[in-house]
PDB file of C-alpha atoms in Angstrom:
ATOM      1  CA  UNK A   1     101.332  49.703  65.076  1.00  0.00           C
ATOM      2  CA  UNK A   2      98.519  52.615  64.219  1.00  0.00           C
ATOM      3  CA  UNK A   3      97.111  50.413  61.358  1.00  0.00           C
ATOM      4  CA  UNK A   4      97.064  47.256  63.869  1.00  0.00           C
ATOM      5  CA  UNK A   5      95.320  48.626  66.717  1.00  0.00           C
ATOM      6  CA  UNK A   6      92.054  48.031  67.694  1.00  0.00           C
ATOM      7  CA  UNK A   7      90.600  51.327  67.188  1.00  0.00           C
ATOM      8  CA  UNK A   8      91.588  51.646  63.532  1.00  0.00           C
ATOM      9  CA  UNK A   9      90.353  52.547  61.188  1.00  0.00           C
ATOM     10  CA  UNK A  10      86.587  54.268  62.995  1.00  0.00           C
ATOM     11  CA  UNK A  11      88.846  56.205  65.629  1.00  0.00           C
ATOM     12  CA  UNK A  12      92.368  56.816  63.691  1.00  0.00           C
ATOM     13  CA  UNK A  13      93.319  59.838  66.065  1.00  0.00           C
ATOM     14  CA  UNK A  14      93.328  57.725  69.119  1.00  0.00           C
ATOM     15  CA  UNK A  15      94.972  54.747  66.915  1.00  0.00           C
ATOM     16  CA  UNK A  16      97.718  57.076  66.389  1.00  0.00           C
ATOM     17  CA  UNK A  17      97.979  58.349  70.180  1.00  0.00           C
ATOM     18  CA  UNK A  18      98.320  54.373  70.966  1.00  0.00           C
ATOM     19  CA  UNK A  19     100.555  53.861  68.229  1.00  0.00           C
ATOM     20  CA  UNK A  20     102.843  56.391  69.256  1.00  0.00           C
ATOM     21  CA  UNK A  21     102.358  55.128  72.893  1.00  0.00           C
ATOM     22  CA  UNK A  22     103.278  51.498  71.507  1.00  0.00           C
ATOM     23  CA  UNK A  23     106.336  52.584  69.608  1.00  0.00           C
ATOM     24  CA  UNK A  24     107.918  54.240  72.518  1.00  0.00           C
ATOM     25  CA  UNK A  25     107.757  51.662  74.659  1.00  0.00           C
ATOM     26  CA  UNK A  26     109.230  48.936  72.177  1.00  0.00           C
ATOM     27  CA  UNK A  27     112.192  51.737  71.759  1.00  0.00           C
ATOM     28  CA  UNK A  28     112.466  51.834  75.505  1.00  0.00           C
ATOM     29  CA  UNK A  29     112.625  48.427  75.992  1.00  0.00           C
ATOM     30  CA  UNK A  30     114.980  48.225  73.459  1.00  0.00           C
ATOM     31  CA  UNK A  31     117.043  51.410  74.523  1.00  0.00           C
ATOM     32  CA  UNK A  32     117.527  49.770  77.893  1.00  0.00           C
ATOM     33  CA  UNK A  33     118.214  46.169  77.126  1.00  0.00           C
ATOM     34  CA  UNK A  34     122.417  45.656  77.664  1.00  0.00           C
ATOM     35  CA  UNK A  35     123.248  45.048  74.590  1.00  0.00           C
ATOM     36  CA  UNK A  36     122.171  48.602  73.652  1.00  0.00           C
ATOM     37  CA  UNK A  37     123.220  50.618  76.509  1.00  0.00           C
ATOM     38  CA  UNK A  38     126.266  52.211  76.568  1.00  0.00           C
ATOM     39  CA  UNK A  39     128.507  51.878  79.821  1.00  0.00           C
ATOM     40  CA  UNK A  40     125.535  50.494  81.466  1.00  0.00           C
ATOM     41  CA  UNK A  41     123.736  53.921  81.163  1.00  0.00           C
ATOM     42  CA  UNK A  42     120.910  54.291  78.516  1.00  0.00           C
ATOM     43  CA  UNK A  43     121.192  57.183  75.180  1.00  0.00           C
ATOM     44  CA  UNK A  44     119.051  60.246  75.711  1.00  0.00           C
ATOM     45  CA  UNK A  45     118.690  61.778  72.449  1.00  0.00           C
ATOM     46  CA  UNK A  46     115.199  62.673  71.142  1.00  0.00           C
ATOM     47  CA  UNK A  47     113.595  61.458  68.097  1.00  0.00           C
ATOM     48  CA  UNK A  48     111.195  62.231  65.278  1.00  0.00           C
ATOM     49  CA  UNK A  49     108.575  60.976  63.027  1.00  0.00           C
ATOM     50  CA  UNK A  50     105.686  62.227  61.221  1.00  0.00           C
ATOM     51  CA  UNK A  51     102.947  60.190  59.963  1.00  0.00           C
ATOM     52  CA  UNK A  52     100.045  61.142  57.902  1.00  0.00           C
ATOM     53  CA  UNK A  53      97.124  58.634  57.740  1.00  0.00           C
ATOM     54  CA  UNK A  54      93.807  59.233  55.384  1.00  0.00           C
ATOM     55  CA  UNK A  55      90.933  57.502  55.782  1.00  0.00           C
ATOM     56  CA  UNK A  56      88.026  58.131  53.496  1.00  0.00           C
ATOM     57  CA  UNK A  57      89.000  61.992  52.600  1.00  0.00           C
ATOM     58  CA  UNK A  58      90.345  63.244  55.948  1.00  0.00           C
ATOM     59  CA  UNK A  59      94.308  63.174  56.168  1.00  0.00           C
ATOM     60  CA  UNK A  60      95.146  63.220  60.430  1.00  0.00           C
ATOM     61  CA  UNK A  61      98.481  64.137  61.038  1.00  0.00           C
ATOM     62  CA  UNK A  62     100.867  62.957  64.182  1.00  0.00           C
ATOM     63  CA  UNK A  63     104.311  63.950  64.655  1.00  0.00           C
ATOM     64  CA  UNK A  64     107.105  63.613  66.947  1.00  0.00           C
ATOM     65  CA  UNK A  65     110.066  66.012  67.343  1.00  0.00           C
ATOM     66  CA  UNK A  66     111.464  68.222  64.917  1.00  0.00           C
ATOM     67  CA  UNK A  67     109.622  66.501  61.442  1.00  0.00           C
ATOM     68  CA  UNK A  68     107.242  68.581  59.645  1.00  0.00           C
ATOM     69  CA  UNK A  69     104.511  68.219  57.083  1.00  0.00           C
ATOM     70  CA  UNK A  70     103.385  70.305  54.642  1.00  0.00           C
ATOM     71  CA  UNK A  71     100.951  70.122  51.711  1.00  0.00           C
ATOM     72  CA  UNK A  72     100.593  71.339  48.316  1.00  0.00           C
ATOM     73  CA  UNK A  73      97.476  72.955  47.424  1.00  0.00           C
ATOM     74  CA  UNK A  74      95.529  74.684  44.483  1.00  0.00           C
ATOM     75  CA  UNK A  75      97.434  72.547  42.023  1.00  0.00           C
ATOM     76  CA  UNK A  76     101.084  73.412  43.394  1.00  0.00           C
ATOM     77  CA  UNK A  77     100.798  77.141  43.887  1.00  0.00           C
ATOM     78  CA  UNK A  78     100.427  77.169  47.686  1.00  0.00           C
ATOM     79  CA  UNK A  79     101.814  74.840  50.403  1.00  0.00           C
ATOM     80  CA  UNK A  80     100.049  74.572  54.118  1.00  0.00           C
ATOM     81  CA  UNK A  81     102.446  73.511  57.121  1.00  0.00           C
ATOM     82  CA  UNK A  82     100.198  70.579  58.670  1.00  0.00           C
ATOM     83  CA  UNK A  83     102.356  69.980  62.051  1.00  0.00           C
ATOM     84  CA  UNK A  84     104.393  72.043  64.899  1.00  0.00           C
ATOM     85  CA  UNK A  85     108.003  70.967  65.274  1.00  0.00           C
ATOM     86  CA  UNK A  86     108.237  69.739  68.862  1.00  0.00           C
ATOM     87  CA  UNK A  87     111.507  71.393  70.000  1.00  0.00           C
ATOM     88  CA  UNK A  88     112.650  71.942  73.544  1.00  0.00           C
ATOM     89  CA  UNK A  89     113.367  76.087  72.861  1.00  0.00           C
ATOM     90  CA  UNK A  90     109.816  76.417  72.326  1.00  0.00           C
ATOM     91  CA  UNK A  91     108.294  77.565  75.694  1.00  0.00           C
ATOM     92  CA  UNK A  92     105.285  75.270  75.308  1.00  0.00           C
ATOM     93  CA  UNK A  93     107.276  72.419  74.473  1.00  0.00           C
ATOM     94  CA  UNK A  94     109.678  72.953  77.482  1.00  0.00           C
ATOM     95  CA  UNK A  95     106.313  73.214  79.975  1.00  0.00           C
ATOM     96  CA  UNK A  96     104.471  70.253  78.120  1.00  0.00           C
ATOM     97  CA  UNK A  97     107.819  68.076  78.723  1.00  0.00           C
ATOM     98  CA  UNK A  98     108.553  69.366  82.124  1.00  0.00           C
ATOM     99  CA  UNK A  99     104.707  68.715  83.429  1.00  0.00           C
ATOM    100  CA  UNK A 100     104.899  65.206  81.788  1.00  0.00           C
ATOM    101  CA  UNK A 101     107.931  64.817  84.421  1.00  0.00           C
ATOM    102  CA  UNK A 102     111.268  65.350  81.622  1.00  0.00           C
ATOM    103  CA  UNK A 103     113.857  67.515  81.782  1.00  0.00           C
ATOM    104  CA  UNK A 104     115.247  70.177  79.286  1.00  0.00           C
ATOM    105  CA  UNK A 105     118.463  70.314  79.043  1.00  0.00           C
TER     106      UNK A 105
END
């Protein structure tokens, strides 16, 4: 979906914010539809993904949930954490979901 949109490859970050947007919605429709809903009432468990895209010799990183990147630097002798687990305990997190209109719980 990032590689396919419109504003890849000369703006990836906002081909990976629509990507992201893109996937959600095909899991929501897809959460919802009867055949995947249990007793007529839809899963809520999170999810998690972490994509790294380069172009030319930038590497942007997007992640959902709990995945993490790291990299390996100086030829293996130091590693650099590229991304911020999204977790619910995390007091951010819990205000960033709560102001998008979720619920903690």
């Amino acid at each position: 979906m990032i590689v396919r949109d419109s504003e890849f490859p000369q703006n990836p970050i906002k081909a990976m914010q629509r990507g992201f947007e893109q996937a959600e919605k095909a899991f929501l429709e897809y959460a919802h539809s009867e055949s995947h809903a249990e007793n007529g009432s839809v899963q809520r468990s999170g999810s998690c993904a972490i994509v790294v895209l380069i172009v030319g010799d930038v590497a942007y990183v997007a992640n959902v949930g709990d995945s993490r990147a790291f990299m390996s630097v100086d030829d293996g002798t130091k590693i650099v954490q590229l991304s911020v687990d999204h977790k619910p305990e995390s007091e951010a997190e819990t205000k960033r979901i709560e102001l998008n209109g979720g619920k903690v719980y």
